[in-house]
Coordinates of C-alpha atoms and ligand atoms in Angstrom, one line a residue:
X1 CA 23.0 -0.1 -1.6
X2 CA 24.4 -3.3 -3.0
X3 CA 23.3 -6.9 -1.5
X4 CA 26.4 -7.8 0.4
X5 CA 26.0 -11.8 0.5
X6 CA 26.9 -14.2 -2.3
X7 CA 24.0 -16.1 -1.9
X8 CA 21.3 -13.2 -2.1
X9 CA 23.7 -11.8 -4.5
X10 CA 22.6 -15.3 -6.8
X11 CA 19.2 -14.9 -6.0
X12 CA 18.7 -11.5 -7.4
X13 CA 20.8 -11.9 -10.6
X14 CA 19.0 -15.0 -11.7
X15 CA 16.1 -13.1 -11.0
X16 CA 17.1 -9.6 -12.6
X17 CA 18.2 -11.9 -15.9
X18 CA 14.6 -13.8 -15.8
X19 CA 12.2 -10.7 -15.4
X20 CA 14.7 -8.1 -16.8
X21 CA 11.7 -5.7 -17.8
X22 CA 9.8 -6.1 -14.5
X23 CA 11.7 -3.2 -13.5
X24 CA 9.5 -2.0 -10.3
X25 CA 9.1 -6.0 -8.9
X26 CA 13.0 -6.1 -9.2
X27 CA 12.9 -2.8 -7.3
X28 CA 11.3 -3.7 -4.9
X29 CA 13.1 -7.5 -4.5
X30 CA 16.5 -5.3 -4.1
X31 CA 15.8 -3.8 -1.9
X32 CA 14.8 -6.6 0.6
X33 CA 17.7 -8.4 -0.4
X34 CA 20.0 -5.5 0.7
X35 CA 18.7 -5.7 4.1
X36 CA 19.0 -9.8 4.6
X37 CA 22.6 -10.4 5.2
X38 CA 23.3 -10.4 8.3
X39 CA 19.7 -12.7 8.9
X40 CA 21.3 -15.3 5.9
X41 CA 24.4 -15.0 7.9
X42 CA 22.7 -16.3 11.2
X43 CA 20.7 -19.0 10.0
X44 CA 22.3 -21.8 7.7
X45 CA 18.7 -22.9 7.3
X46 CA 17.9 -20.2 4.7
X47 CA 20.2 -21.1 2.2
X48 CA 20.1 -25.0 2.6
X49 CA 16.4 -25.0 2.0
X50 CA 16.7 -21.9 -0.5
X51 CA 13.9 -19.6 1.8
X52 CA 15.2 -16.3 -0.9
X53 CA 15.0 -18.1 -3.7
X54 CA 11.2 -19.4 -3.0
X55 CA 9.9 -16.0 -1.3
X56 CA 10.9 -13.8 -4.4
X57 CA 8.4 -16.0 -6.6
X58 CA 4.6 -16.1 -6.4
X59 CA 3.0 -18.9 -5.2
X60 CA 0.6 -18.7 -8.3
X61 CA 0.3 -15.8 -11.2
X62 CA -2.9 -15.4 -12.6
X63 CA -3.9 -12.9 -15.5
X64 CA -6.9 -12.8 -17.4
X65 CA -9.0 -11.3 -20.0
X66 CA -11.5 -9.1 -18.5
X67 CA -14.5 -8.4 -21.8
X68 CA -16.8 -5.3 -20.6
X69 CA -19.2 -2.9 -22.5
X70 CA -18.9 0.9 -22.4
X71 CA -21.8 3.3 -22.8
X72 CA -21.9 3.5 -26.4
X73 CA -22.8 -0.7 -26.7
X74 CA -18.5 -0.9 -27.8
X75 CA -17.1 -3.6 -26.4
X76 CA -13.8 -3.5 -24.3
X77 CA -11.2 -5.6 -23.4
X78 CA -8.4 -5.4 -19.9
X79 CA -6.4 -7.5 -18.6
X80 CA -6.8 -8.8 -15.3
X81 CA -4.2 -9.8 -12.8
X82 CA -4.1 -11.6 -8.9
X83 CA -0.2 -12.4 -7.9
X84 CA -1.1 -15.2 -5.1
X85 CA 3.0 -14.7 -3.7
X86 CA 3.1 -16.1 -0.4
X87 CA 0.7 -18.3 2.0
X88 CA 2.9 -19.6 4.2
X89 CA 1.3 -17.6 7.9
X90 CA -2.4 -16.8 6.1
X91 CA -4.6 -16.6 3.4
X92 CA -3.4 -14.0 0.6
X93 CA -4.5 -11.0 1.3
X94 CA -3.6 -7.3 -0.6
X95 CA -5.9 -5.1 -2.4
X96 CA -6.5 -4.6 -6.2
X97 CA -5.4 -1.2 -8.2
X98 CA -7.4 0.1 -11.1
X99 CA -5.4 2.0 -12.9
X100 CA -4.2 2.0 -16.9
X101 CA -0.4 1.8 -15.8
X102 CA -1.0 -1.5 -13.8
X103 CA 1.0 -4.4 -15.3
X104 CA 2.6 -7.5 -14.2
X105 CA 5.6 -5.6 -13.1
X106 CA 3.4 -3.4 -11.3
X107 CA 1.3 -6.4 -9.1
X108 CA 4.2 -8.0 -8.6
X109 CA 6.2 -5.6 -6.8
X110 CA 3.0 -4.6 -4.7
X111 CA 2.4 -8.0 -4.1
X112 CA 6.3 -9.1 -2.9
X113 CA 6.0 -5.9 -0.6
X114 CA 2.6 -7.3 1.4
X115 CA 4.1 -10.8 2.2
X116 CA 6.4 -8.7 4.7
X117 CA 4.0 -6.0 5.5
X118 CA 1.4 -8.0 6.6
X119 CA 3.7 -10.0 8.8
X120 CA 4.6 -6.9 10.5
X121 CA 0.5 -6.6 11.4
X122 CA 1.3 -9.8 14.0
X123 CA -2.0 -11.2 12.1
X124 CA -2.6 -14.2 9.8
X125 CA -2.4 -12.6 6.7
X126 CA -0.4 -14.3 3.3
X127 CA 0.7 -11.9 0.8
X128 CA -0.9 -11.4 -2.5
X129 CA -1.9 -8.3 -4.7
X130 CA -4.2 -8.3 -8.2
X131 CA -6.0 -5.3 -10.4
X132 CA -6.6 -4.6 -14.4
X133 CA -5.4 -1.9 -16.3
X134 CA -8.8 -0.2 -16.5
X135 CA -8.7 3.1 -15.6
X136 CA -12.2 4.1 -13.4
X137 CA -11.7 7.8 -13.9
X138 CA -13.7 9.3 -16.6
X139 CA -16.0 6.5 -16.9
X140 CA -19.8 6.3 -15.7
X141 CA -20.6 4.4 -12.9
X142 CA -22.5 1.9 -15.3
X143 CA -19.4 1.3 -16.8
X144 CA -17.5 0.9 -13.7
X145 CA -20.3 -1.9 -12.6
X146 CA -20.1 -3.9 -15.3
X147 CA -16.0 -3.6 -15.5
X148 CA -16.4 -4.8 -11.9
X149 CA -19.0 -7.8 -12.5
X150 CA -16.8 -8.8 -15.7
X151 CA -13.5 -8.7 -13.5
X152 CA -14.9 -10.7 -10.2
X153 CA -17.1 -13.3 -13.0
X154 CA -13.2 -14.6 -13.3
X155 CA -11.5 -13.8 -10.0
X156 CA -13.7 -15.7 -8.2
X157 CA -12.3 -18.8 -9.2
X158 CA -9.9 -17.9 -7.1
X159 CA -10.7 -16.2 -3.8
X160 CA -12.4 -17.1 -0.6
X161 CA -12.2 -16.0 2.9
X162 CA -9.7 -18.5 4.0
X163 CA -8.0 -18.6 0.4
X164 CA -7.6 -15.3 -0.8
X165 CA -9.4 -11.5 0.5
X166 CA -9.2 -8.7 -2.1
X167 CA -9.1 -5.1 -0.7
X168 CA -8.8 -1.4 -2.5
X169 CA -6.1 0.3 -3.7
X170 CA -5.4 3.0 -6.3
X171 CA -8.9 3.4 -7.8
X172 CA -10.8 0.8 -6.1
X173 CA -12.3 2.6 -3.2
X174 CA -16.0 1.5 -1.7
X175 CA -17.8 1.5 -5.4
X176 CA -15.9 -0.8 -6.7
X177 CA -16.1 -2.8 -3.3
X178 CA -19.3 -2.9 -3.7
X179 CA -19.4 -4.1 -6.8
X180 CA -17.7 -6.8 -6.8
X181 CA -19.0 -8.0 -3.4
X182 CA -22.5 -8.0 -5.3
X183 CA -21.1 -10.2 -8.2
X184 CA -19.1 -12.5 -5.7
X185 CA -22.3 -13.2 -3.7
X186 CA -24.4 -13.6 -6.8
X187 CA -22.0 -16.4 -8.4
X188 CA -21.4 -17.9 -5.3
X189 CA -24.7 -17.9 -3.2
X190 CA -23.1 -17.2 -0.1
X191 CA -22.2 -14.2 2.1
X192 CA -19.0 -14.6 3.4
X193 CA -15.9 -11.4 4.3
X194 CA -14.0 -12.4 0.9
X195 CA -13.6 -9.0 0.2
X196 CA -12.5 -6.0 2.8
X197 CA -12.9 -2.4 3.0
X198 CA -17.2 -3.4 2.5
X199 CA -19.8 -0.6 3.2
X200 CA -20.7 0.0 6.3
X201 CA -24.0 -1.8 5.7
X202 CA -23.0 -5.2 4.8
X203 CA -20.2 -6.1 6.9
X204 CA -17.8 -3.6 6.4
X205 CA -15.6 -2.5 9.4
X206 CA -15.8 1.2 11.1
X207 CA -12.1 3.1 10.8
X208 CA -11.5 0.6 7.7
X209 CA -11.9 3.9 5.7
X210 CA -9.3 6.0 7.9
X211 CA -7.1 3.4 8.5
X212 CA -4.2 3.4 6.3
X213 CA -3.9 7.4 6.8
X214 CA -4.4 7.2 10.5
X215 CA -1.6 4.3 11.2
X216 CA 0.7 6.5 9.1
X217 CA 0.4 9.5 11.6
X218 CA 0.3 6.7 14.7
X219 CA 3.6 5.0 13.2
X220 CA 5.2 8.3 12.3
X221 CA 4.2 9.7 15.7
X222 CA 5.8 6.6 17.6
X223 CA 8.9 6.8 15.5
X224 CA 9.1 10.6 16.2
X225 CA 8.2 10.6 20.1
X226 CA 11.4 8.1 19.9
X227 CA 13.4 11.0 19.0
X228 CA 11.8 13.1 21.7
X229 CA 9.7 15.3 18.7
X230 CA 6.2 15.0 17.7
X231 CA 3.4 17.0 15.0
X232 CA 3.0 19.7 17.1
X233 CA 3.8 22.7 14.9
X234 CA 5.1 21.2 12.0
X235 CA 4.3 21.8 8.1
X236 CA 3.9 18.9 6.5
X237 CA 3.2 17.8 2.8
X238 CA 1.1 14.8 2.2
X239 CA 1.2 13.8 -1.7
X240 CA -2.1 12.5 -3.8
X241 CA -5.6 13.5 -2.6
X242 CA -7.3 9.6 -2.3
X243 CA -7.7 7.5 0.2
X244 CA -4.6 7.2 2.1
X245 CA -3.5 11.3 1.4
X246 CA -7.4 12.3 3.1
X247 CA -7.3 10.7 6.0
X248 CA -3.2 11.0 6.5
X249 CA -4.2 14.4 6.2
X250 CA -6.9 14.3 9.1
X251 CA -5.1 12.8 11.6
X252 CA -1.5 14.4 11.3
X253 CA -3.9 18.2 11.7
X254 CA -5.3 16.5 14.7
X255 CA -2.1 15.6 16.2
X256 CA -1.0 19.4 15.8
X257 CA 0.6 19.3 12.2
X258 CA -0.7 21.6 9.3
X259 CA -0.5 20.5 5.9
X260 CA 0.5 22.8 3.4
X261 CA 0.3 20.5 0.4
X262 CA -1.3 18.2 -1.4
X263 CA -2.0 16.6 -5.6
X264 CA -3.3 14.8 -7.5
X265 CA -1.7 13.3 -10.6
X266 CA -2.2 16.6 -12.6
X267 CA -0.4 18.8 -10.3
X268 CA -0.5 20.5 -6.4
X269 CA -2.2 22.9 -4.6
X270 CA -0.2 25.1 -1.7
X271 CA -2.4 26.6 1.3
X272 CA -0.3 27.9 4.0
X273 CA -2.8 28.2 6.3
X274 CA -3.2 24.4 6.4
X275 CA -5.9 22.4 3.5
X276 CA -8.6 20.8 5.5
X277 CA -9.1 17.7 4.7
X278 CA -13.4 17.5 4.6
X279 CA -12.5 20.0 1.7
X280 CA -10.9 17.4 -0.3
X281 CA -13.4 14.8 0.7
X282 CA -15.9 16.4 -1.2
X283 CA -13.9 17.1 -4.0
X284 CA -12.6 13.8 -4.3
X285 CA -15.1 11.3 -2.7
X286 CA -18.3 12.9 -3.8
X287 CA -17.4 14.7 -7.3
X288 CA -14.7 12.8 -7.9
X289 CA -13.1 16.1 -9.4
X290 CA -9.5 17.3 -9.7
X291 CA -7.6 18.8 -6.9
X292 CA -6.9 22.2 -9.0
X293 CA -11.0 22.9 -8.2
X294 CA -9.8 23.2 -4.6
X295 CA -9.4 27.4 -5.3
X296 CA -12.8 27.2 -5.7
X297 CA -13.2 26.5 -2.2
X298 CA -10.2 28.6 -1.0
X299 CA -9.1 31.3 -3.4
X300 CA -6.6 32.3 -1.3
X301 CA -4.5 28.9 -2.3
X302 CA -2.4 28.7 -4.9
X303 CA -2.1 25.9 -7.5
X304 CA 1.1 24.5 -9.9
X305 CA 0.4 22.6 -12.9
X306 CA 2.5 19.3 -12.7
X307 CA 3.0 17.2 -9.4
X308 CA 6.5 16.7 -9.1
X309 CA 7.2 20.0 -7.8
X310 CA 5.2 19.9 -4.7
X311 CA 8.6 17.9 -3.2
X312 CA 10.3 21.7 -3.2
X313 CA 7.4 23.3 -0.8
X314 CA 9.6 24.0 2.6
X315 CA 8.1 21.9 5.3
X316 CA 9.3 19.6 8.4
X317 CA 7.4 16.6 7.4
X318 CA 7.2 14.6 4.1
X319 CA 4.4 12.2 4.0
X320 CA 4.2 10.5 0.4
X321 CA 0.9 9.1 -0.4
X322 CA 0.5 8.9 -3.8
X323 CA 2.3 5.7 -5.8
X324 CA 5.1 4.6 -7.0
X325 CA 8.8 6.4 -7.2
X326 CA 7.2 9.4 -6.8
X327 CA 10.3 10.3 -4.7
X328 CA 13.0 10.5 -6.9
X329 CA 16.9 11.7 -6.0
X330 CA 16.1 15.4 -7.2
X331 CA 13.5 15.6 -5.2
X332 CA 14.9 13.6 -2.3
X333 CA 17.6 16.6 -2.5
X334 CA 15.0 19.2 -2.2
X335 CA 13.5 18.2 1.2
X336 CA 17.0 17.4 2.4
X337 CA 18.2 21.0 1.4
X338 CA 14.7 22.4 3.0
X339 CA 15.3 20.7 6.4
X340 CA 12.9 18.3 6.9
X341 CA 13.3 16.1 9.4
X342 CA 11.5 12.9 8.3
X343 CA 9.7 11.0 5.2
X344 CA 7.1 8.7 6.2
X345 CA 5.6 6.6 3.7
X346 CA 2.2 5.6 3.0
X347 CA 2.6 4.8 -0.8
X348 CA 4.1 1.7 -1.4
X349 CA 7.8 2.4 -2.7
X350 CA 7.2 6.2 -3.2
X351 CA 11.0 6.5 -3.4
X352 CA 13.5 5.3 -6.0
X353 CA 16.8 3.6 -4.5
X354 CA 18.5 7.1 -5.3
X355 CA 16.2 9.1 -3.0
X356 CA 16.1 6.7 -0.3
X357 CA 20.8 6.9 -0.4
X358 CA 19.7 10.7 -0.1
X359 CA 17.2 10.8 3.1
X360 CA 19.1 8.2 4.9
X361 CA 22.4 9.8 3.8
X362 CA 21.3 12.9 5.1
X363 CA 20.6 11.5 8.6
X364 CA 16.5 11.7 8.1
X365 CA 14.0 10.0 9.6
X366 CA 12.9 7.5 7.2
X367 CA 10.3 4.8 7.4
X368 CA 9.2 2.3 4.8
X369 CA 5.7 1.4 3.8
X370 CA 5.4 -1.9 4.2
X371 CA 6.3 -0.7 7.9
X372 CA 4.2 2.9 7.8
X373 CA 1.3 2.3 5.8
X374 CA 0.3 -1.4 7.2
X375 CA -2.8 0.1 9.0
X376 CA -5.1 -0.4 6.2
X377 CA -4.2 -4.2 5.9
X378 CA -4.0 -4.4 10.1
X379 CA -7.8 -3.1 9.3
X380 CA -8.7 -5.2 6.8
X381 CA -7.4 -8.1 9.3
X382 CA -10.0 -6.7 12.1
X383 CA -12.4 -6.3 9.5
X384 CA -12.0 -10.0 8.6
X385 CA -12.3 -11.0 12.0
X386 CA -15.4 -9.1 12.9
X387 CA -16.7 -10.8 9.7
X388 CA -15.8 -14.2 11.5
X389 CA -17.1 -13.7 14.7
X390 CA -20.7 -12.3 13.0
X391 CA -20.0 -8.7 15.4
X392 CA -18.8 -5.3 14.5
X393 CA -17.1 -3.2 16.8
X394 CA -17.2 0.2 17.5
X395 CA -14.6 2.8 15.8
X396 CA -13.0 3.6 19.0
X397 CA -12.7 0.1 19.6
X398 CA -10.7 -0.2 16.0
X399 CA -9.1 2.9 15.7
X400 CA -7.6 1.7 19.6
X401 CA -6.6 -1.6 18.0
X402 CA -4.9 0.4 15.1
X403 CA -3.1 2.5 17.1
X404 CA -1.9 -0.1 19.3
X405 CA -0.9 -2.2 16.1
X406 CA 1.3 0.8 14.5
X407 CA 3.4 1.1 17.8
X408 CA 3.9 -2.0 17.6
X409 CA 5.3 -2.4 14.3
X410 CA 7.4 0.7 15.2
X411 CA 8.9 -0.9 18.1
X412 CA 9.4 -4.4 15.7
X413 CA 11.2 -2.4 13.3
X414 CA 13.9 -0.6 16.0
X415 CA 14.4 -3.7 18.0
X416 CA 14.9 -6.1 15.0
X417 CA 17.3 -3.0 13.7
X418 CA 19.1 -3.3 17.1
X419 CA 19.6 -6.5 17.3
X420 CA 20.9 -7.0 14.1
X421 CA 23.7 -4.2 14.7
X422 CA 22.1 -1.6 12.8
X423 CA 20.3 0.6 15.2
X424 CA 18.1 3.3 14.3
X425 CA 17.4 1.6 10.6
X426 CA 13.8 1.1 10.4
X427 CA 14.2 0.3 6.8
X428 CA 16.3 -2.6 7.4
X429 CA 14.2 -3.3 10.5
X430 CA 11.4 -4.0 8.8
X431 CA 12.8 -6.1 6.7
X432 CA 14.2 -8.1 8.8
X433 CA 11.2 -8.6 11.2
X434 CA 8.7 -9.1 8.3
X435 CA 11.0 -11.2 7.0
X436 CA 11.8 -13.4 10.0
X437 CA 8.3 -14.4 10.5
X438 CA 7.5 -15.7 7.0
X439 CA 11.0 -17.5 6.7
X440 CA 9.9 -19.6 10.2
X441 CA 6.7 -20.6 8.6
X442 CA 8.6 -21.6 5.6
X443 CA 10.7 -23.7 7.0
X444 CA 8.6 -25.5 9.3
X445 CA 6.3 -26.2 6.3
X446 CA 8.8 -27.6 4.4
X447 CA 9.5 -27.5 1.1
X448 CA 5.4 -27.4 -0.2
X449 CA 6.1 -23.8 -2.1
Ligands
NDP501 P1 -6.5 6.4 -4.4 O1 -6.9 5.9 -5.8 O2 -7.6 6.7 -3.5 O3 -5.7 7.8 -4.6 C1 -4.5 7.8 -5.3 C2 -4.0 9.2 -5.3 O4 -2.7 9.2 -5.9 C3 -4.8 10.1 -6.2 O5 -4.7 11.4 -5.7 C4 -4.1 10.0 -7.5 O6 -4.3 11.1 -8.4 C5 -2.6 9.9 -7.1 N1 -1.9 9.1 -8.1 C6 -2.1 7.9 -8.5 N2 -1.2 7.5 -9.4 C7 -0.4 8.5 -9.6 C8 0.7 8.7 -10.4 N3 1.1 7.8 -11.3 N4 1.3 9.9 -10.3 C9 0.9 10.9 -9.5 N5 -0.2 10.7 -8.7 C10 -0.8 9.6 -8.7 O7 -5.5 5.4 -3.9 P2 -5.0 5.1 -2.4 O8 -5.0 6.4 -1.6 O9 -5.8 4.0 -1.8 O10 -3.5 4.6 -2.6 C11 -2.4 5.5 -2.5 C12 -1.1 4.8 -2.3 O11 -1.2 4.1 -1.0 C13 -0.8 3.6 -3.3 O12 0.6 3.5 -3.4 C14 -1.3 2.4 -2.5 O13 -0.7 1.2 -3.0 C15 -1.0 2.7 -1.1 N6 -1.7 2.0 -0.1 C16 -3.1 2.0 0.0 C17 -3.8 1.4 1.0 C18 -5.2 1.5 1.1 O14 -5.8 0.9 2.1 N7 -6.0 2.1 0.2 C19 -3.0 0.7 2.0 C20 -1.6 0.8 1.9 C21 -1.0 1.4 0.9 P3 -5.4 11.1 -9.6 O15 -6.7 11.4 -8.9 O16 -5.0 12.1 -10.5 O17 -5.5 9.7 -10.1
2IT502 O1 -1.2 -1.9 0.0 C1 -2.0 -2.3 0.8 O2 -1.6 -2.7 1.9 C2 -3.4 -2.2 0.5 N1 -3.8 -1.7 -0.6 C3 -4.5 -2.7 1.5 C4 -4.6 -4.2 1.4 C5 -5.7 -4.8 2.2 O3 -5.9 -6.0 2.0 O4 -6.4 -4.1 3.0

């Protein structure tokens, strides 16, 4: 879709001509700025005080060199990164990825994507999104300790409960929490919730764990039941086998779906009688092993090397939870040409520009990430609370709060949509309510950022 405005049109080439190799942060800017017109349009206020042209910067960038020692005494070097984007309605708040892809491109885009997200929660949450190159997989969990201590020995410098709160992402699940939590307290001699998704045993919250996966299913329910349709009966693939793909898994069986499919980034396994999902807890939480060991469990199942292909397994429902572009136009085509009736994401961006033209071309329900997968931050949020107040709630009590959350952000998305003229786009919904909330702050602030 092109950005139909003059003045978003400016925005974006300056920025495309700055950061021409950042090509998933200039992804992701795009395709904000698509959805803005008609909000520019309304509000004269946007362009006098240049709200576009401040929100698609960070706040503060900082990257640095993260020294650790593997097990044979060699000594190692990352790079660390924390994108501090926007402040204006909270503290920043995003998670880290671990993985040996991550670059500045990378936390950028993820970080641009939370500012709005985390608006949509209705909490006081900033955007902001950080990691390192280093890869956990393979390594001992020595090494992964003192990757950790070396990497939060820097960070905290700069985070703090009401500054900025890490959280997980791709490859930083409760070990590395802990981890870091540990060094945090040591440096700093204090306990405070600078960190979410914690164990269970020092301040961590209950659902925090399930979250992202279970708001999917509640936000894809909501958006479904809309359409007078719901799980009951329908085969649905759910890409990658971490946290988010679990516990997406877990709760869209329990609201009557079977998944068929899942991966990993070697390839996918196929069980049509429906993968449960405590199978690939234990491959994946406790032996951290590879998803093609999952025919040791079921024999029955059937496993393809490579994961691209598991976008051609016929099913109703598409929930990417993966990464990145994982959704691309050929395989956009496939689930089009397969019938299903709706993509969902809980990976941020899974799908190129191309595939998204596709799905919403073909008259598919569609919903974004920053929309779909906000439940783990909305957690995170609770959890920071809970941390606040010195209580801990009970998991009905958050999972209740979650779910009521995820409707709500559904019913943000379509009214915002409506009222714009564009009914029925949750894409461009989202946008435009996450948006609409920062740019208020922003400009009652004025011009600090
Ligand atoms: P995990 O590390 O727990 O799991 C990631 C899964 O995706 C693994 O199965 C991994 O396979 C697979 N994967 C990762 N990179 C690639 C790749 N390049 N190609 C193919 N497969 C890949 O991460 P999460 O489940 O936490 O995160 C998944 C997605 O959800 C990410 O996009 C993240 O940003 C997003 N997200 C996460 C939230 C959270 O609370 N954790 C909240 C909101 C969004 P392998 O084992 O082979 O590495
Ligand atoms: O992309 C995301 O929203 C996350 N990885 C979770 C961030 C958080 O602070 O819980």
């Amino acid at each position: 879709m092109a950005i139909n405005n003059a003045y978003l049109e400016g925005v974006y080439n300056d920025l495309a001509a700055r950061y021409a190799e950042q090509s998933e942060y200039l992804e992701a800017v795009h395709e904000v700025l698509e959805t803005l017109a008609p909000v520019v349009e309304q509000d004269p206020r946007i362009e006098e005080q240049n709200i576009i042209g401040r929100i698609v910067e960070p706040e503060r960038t900082i990257i640095f060199r993260v020294p650790w020692v593997d097990d044979q005494g060699k000594v190692q070097v990352n790079r660390g990164y924390r994108v501090q984007f926007n402040s204006a309605i909270g503290p920043y708040k995003g998670g880290l990825r671990f993985r040996d892809n991550v670059n500045l491109s990378i936390i950028k885009f993820l970080g641009f994507e939370q500012i709005f997200k985390n608006a949509l929660t209705t909490l006081p949450m900033g955007g902001g999104k950080g990691g390192s190159d280093f890869d956990p997989k393979g390594k001992s969990d020595a090494e992964v300790m003192r990757f950790c201590q070396s990497f939060m020995t820097e960070l905290v410098k700069h985070i703090g409960p009401d500054t900025d709160v890490p959280a997980g992402d791709i490859g930083v699940g409760a070990r590395e929490i802990g981890y870091m939590f540990g060094q945090y307290k040591r440096l700093t001699n204090s306990w405070t919730g600078v960190l979410t998704g914690k164990g269970l045993s020092y301040g961590g919250s209950l659902a925090r764990t399930q979250a992202t996966g279970f708001g999917l299913c509640y936000f894809a329910n909501a958006y479904l039941r809309d359409k007078g349709m719901s799980f009951e009966g329908k085969r649905v693939i759910v890409s990658g086998s971490g946290n988010v793909a679990i516990y997406a898994n877990q709760k869209a069986t329990e609201l009557g779906g079977k998944v068929i499919a899942m991966s990993d980034s070697n390839g996918y396994i196929v069980d049509e009688n429906g993968i449960d999902y405590k199978v690939i807890q234990v491959i994946k939480e406790q032996k951290r092993a590879r998803i093609s060991t999952y025919l040791d469990y079921v024999p029955t199942a059937k496993y393809v090397e490579g994961c691209s292909g598991i976008w051609t397994v016929p099913v109703d429902i598409a929930l990417p939870c993966a990464t990145q572009n994982e959704i691309d136009e050929t395989a956009a085509k496939a689930l089009v040409a397969n019938g299903v009736i709706g993509v969902f994401e809980g990976s941020n961006m899974p799908c190129t520009p191309e595939a998204i033209a596709v799905i919403k071309g073909a008259g598919l329900l569609y919903s974004p990430g920053k929309a779909s997968n906000a439940g783990g931050v909305a957690t995170s949020g609770l959890e920071m609370s809970q941390n606040s107040e010195r209580l801990s709630w009970t998991f009905e009590e958050v999972d209740a709060k979650l779910q009521g959350i995820m409707e709500s952000i559904y019913k943000a998305c379509a009214d915002a949509a409506a009222k714009y003229g564009m009914e029925g786009d949750i894409q461009a919904g989202a946008n435009i309510a996450g948006f609409q909330k920062v740019c208020d702050a922003m400009l009652a602030q004025g011009i600090c950022y």
